[in-house]
mmCIF file of C-alpha atoms and ligand atoms in Angstrom:
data_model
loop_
_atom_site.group_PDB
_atom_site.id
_atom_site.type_symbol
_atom_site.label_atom_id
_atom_site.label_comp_id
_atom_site.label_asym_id
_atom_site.label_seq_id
_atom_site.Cartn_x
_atom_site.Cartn_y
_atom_site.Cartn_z
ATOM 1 C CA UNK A 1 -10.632 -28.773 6.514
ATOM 2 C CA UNK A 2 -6.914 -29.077 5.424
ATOM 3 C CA UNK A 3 -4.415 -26.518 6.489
ATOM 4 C CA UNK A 4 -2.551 -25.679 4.139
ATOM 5 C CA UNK A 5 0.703 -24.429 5.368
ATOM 6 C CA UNK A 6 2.932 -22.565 3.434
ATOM 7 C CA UNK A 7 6.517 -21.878 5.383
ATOM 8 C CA UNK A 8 8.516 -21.312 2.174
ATOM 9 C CA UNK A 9 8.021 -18.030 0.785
ATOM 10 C CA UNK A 10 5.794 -16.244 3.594
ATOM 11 C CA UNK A 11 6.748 -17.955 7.275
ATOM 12 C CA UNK A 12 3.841 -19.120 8.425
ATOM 13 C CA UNK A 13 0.888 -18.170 6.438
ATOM 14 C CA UNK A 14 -2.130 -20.579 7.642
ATOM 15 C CA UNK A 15 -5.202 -20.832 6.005
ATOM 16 C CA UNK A 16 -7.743 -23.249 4.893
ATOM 17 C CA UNK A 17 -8.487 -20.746 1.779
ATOM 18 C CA UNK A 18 -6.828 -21.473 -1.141
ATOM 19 C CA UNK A 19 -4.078 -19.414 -2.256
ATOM 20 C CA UNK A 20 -0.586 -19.839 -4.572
ATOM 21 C CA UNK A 21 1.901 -20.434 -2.513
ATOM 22 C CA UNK A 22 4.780 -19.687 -5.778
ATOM 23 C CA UNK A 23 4.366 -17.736 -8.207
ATOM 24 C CA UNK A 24 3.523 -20.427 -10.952
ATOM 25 C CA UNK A 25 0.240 -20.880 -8.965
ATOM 26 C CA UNK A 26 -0.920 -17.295 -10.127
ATOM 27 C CA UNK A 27 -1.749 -18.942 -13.215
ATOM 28 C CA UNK A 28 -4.460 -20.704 -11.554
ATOM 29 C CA UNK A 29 -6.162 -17.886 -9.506
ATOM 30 C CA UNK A 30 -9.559 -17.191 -11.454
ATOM 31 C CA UNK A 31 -9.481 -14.445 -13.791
ATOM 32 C CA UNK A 32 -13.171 -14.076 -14.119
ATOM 33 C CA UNK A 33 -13.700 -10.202 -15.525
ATOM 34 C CA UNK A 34 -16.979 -7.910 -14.608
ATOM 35 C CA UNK A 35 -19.083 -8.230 -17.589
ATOM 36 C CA UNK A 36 -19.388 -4.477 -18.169
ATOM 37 C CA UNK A 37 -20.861 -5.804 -22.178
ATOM 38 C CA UNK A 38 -23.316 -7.268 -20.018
ATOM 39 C CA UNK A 39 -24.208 -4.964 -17.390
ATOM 40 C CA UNK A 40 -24.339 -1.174 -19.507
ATOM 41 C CA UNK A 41 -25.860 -3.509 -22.701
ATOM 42 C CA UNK A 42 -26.702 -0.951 -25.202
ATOM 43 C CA UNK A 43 -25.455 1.543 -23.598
ATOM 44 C CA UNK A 44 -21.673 0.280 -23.547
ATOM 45 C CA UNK A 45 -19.589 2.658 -25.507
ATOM 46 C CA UNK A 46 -19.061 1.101 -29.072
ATOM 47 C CA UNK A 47 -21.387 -1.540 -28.529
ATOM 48 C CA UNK A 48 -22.909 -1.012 -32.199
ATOM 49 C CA UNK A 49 -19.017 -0.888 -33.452
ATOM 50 C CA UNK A 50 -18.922 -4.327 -34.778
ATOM 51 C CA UNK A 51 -15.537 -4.619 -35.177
ATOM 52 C CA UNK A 52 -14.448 -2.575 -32.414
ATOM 53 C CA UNK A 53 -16.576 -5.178 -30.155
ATOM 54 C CA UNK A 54 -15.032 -8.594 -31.981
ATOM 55 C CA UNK A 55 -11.536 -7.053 -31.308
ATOM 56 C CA UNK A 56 -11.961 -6.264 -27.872
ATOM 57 C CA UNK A 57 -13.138 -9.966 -27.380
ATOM 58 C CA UNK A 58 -10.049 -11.219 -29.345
ATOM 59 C CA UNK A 59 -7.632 -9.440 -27.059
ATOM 60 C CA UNK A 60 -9.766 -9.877 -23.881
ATOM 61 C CA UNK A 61 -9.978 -13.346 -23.895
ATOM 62 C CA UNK A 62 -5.934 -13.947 -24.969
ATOM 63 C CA UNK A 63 -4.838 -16.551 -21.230
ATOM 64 C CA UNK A 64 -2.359 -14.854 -20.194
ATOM 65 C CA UNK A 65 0.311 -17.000 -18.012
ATOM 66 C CA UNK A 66 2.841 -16.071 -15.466
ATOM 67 C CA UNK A 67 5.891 -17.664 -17.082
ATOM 68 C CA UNK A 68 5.858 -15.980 -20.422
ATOM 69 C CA UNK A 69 5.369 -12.421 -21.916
ATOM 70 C CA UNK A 70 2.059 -12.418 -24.236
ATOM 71 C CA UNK A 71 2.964 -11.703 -28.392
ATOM 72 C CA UNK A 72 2.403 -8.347 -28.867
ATOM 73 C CA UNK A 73 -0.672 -6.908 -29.580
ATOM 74 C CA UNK A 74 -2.151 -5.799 -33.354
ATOM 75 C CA UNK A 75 -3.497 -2.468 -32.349
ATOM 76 C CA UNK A 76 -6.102 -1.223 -35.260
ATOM 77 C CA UNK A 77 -5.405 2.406 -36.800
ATOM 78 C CA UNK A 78 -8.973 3.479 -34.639
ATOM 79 C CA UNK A 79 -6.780 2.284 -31.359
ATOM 80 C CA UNK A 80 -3.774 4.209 -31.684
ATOM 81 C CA UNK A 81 -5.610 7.449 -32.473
ATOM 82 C CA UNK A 82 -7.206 6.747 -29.160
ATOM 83 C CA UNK A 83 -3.891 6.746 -27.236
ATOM 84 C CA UNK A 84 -2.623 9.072 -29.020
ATOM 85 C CA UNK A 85 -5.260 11.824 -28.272
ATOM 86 C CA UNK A 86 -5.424 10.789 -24.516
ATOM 87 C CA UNK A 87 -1.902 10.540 -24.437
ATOM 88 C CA UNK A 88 -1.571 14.355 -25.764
ATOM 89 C CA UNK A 89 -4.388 15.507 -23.336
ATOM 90 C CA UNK A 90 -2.388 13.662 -20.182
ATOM 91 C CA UNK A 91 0.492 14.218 -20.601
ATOM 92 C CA UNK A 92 0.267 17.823 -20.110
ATOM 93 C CA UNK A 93 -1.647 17.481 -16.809
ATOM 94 C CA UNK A 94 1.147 14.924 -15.911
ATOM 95 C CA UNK A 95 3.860 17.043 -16.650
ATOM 96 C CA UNK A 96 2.157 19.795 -13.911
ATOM 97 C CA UNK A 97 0.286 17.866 -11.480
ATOM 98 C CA UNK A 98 1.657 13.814 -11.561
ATOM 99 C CA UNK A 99 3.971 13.287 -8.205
ATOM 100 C CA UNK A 100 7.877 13.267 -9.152
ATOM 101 C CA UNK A 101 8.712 9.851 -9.423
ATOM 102 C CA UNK A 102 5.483 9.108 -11.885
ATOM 103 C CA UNK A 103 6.768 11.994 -13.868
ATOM 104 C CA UNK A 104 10.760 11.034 -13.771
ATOM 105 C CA UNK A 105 9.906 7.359 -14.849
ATOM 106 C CA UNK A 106 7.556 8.382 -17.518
ATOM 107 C CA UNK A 107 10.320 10.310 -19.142
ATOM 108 C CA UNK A 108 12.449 7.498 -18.775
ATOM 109 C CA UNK A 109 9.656 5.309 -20.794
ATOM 110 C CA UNK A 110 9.527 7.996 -23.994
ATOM 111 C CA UNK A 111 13.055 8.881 -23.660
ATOM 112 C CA UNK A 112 13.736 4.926 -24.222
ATOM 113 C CA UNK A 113 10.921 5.016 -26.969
ATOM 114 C CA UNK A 114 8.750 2.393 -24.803
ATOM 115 C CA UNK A 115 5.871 5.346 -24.738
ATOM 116 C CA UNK A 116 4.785 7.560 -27.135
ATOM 117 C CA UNK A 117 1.891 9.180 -28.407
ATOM 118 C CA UNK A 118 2.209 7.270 -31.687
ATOM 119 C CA UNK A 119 2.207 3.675 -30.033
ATOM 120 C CA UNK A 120 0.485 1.797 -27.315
ATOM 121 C CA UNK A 121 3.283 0.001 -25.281
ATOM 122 C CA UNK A 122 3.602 -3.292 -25.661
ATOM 123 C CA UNK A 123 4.263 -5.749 -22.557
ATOM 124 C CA UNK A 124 6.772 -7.561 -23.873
ATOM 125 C CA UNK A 125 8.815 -3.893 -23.633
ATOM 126 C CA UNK A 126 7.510 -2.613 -20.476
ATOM 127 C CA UNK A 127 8.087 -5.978 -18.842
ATOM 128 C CA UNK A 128 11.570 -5.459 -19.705
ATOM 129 C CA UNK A 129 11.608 -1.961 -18.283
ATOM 130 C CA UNK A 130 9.984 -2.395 -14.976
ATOM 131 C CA UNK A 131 11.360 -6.206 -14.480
ATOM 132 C CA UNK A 132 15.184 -4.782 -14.196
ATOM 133 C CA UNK A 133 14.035 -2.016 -11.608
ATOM 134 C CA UNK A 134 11.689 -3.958 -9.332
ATOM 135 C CA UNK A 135 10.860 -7.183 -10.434
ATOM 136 C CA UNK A 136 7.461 -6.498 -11.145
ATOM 137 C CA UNK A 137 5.808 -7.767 -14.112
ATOM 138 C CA UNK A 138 2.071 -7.613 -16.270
ATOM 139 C CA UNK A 139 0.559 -10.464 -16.632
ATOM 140 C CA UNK A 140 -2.249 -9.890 -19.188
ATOM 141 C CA UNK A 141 -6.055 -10.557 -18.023
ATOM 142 C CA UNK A 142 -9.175 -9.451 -19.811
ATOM 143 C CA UNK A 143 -10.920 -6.854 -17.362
ATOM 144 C CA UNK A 144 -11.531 -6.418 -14.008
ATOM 145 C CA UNK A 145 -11.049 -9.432 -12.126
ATOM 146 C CA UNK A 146 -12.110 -10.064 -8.712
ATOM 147 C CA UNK A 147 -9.839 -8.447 -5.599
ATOM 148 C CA UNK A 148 -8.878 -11.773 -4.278
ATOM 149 C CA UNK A 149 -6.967 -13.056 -7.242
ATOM 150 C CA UNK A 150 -5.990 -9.166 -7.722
ATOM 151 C CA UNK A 151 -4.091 -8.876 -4.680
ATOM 152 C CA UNK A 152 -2.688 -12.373 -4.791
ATOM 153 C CA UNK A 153 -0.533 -11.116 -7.632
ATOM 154 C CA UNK A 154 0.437 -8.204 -6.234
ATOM 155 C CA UNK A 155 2.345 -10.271 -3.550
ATOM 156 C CA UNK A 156 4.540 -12.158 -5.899
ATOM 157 C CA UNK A 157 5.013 -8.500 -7.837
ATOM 158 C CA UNK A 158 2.373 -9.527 -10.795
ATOM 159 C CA UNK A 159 0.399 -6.795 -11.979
ATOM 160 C CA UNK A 160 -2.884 -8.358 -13.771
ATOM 161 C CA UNK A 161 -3.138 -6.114 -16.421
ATOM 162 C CA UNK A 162 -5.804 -5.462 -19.674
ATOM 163 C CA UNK A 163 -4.603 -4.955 -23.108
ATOM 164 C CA UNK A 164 -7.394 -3.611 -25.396
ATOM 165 C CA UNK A 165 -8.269 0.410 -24.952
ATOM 166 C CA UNK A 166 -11.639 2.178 -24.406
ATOM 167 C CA UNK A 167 -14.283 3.276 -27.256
ATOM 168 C CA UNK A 168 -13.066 6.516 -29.054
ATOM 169 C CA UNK A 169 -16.623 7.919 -28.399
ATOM 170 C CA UNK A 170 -16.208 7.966 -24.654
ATOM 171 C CA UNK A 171 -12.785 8.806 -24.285
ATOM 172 C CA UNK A 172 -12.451 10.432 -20.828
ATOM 173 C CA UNK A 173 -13.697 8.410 -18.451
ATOM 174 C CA UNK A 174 -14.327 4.655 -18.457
ATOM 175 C CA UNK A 175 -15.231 3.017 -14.751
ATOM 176 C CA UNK A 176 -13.590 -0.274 -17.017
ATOM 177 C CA UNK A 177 -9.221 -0.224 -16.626
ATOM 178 C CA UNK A 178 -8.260 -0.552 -20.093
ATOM 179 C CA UNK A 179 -4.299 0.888 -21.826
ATOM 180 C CA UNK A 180 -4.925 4.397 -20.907
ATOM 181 C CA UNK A 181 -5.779 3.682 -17.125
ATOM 182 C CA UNK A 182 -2.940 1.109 -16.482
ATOM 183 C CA UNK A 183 -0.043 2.560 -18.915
ATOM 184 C CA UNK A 184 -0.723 6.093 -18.122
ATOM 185 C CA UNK A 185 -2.076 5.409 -14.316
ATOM 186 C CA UNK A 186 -0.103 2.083 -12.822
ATOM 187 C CA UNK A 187 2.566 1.030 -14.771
ATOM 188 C CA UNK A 188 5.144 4.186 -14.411
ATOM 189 C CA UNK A 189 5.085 3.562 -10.629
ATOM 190 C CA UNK A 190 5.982 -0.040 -10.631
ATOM 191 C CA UNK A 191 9.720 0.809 -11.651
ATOM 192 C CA UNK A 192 9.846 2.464 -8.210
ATOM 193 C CA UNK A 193 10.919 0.083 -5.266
ATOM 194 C CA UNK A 194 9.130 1.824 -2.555
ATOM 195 C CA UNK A 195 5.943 1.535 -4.737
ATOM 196 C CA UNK A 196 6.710 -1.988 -5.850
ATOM 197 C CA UNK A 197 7.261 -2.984 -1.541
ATOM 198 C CA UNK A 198 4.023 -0.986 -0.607
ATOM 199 C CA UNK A 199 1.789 -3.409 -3.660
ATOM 200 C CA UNK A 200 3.755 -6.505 -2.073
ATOM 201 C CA UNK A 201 3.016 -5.583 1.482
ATOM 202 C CA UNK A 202 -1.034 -5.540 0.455
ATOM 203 C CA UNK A 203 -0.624 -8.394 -1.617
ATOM 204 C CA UNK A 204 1.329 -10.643 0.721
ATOM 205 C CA UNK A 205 -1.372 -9.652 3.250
ATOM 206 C CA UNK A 206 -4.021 -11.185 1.372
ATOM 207 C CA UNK A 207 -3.146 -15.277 0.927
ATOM 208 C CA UNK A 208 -5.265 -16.844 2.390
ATOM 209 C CA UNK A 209 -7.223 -13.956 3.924
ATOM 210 C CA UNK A 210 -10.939 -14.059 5.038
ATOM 211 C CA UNK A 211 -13.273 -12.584 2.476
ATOM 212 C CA UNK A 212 -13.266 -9.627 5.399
ATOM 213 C CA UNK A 213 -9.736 -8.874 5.160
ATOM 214 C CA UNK A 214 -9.675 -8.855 2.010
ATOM 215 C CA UNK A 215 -12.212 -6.135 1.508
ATOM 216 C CA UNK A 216 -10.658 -4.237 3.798
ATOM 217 C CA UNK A 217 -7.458 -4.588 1.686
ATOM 218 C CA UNK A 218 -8.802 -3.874 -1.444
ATOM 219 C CA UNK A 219 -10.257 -0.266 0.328
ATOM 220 C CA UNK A 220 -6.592 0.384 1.318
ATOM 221 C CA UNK A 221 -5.424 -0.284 -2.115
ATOM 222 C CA UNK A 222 -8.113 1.474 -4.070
ATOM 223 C CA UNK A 223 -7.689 4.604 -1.697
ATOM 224 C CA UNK A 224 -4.333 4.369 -1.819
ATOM 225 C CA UNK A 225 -3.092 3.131 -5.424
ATOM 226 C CA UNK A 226 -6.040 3.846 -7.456
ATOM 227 C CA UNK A 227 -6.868 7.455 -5.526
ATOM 228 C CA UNK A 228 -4.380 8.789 -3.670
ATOM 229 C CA UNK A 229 -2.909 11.882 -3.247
ATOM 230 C CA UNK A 230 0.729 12.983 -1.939
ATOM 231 C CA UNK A 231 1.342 16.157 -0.619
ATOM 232 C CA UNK A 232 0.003 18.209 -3.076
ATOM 233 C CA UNK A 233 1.138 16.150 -6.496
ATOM 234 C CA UNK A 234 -0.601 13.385 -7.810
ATOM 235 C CA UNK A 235 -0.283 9.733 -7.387
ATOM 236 C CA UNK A 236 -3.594 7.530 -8.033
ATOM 237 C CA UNK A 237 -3.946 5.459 -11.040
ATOM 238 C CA UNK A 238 -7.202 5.804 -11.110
ATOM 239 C CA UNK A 239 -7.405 8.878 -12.302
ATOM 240 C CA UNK A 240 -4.216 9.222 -13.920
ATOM 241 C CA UNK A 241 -5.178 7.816 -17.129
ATOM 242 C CA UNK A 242 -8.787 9.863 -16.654
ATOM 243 C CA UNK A 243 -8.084 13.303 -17.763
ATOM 244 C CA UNK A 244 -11.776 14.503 -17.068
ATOM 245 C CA UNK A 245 -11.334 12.855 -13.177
ATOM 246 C CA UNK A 246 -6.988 14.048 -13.260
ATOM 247 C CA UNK A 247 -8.235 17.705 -13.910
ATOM 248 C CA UNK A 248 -11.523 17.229 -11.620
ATOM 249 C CA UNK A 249 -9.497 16.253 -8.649
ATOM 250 C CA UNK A 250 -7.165 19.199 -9.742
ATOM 251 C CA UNK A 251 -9.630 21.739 -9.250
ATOM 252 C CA UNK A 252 -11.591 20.341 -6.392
ATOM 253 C CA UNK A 253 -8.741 20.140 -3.561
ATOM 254 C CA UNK A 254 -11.291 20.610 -1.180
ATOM 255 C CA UNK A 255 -12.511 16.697 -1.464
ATOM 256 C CA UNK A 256 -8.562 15.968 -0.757
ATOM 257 C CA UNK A 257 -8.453 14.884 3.274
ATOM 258 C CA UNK A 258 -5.656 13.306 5.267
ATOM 259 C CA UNK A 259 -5.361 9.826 5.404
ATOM 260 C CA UNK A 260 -7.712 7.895 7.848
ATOM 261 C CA UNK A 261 -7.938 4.224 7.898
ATOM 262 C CA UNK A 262 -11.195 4.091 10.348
ATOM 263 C CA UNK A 263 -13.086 5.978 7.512
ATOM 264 C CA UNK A 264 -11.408 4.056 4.329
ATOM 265 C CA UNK A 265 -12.521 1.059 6.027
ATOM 266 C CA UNK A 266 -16.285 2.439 6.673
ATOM 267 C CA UNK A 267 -16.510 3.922 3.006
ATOM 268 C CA UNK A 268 -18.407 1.971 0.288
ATOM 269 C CA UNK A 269 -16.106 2.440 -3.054
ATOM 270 C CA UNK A 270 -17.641 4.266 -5.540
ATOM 271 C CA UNK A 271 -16.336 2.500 -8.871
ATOM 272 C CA UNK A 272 -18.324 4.512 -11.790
ATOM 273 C CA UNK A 273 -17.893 8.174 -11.461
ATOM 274 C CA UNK A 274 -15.633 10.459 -9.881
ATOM 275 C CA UNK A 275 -14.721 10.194 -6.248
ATOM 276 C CA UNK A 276 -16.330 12.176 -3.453
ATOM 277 C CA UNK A 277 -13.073 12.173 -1.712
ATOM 278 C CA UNK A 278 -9.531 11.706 -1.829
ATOM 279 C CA UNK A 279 -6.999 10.462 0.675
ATOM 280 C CA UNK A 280 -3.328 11.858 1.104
ATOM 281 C CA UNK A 281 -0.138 11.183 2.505
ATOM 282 C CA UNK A 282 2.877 13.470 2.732
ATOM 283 C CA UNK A 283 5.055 11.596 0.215
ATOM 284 C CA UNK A 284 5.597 8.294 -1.222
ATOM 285 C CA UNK A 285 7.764 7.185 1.983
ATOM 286 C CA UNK A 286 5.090 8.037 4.205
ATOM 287 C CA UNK A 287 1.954 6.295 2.182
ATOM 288 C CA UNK A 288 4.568 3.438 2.469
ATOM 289 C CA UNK A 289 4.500 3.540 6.030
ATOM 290 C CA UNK A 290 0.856 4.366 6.801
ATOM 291 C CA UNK A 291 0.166 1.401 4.332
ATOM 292 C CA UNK A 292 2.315 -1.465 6.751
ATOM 293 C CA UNK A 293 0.541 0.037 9.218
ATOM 294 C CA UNK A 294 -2.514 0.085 8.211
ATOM 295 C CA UNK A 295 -2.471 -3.487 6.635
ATOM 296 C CA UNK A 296 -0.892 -4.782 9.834
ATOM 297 C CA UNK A 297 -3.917 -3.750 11.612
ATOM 298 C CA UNK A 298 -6.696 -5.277 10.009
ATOM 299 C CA UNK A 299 -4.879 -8.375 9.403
ATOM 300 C CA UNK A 300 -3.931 -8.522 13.130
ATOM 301 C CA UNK A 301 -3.087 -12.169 14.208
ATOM 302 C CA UNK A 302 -2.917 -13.658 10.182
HETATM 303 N N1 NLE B 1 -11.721 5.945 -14.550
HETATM 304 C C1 NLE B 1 -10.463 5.489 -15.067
HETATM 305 C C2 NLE B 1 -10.211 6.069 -16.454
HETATM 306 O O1 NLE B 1 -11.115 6.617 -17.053
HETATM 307 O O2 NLE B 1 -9.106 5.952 -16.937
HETATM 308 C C3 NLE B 1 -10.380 3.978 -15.119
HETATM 309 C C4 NLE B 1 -10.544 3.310 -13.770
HETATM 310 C C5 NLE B 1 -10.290 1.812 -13.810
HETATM 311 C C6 NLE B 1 -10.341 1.164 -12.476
HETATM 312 FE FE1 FE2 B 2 -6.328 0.174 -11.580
#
């Protein structure tokens, strides 16, 4: 097989798997989504809503590209009533439970008019936010797309984000990431540097990683990113833009354990209802640290 060396950008990354070795090449990482249409069928929520359905398609399938913001999005009246109620509900728990710097950046975002409950942001706007603090940057995709390509942008700082919002008939929890999950749950964190080096450090861990490591990077990131928990404030995206799973983890601090990497990397993710446990560090410095770690470990001798 050819090795494909890349000494530019990452020293001396060596792999026979393919993997972008500059940032233009993100736009050719495969952005296949999990067809959750096809999986729940019927009992998707607003499968029957016609329009609702032909939308979502619309802005699912948009290409996005690394090298230029996507044209804002036409968000229907039905849409912004969506945000705006989930916005109302979680902002509340985020103004008592959400860790400091979620909570300090999210009042930078309404107090520069990027959020509010009367508007979905737009990326064009937040790309300009987040890009002047750490570089990072959305790059619009339709769904969930597989880990691989996922971390891959995370090492060049691109966040592979969705753009269309959940059914207003099953507003509180969605296993899909949609507006709600990545506006209210990722986005605030990216204008953070610490949080912006601990995505790169996964990220950059997994070009040209076996399909092993990768799993085992994705575990990290999901327990970490998606689910975790510092101190005793509140970090994870994943339920961040849930307020059913914000106020269940809330109220059940019992499931919340120290951070472990031997049992992260023995637990099978559970990606459609609330987790059975959640992981903390002390602060944001020390998930940093326990992330490096951690990712230097299981990617040993890459
Ligand atoms: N469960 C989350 C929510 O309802 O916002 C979305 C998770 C997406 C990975
Ligand atoms: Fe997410």
């Amino acid at each position: 097989s050819i090795i494909k060396k890349n000494s530019r950008e990452f020293g001396s990354v060596q792999s026979d798997i393919w993997f972008p070795k500059v940032e233009d090449e993100l736009d050719l990482v495969d952005k296949t989504c999990i067809d959750f249409v096809g999986k729940l069928g019927n009992s998707y929520p607003g499968y029957d809503d016609e329009k609702y359905m032909s939308w979502c398609r619309e802005v699912r399938s948009y290409p996005g590209s690394v090298k230029i913001d996507p044209p804002d999005v036409d968000y229907p009246a039905d849409a912004t009533e969506t945000w705006n109620m989930l916005y109302t509900r979680l902002r509340d728990l985020h103004h008592k439970h959400a860790c400091k710097e979620h909570r300090e950046i999210l009042k930078e975002l309404e107090d520069l008019n990027i959020y509010s409950p009367l508007k979905i942001p737009q990326f064009s706007q937040v790309n300009k936010f987040i890009s002047g603090k750490s570089k990072f940057k959305l790059v619009p995709v339709g769904g969930m797309i597989n880990p691989r390509s996922f971390l891959y942008g995370l090492a060049y700082r691109v966040f592979f984000c969705t753009r269309y919002i959940r059914h207003k008939s099953v507003p509180f929890y969605t296993p899909e990431p949609d507006v709600v999950h990545e506006f209210m749950g990722h986005v605030p964190m990216f204008a953070n540097e610490d949080f912006a080096q601990l995505n790169e450090t996964i990220g950059k861990k997994s070009l040209g990683a076996s399909d092993e490591v990768i799993e085992k990077l994705s575990k990290i990131y999901f327990y970490a990113v998606e689910f975790g928990v510092l101190g005793d404030s509140f970090l994870g995206s994943g339920y961040l833009g849930s307020s059913s799973e914000f106020q269940y983890v809330v109220d059940n601090k019992n499931l919340i354990r120290d951070w472990n990497l031997n049992e992260i990397l023995e637990s099978e993710l559970v990606l459609s209802d609330y987790q059975p446990i959640y992981y903390k560090a002390r602060d944001l410095l020390d998930l940093k640290r326990l992330i490096i770690e951690g990712t230097e470990q299981i990617s040993g001798n890459l």
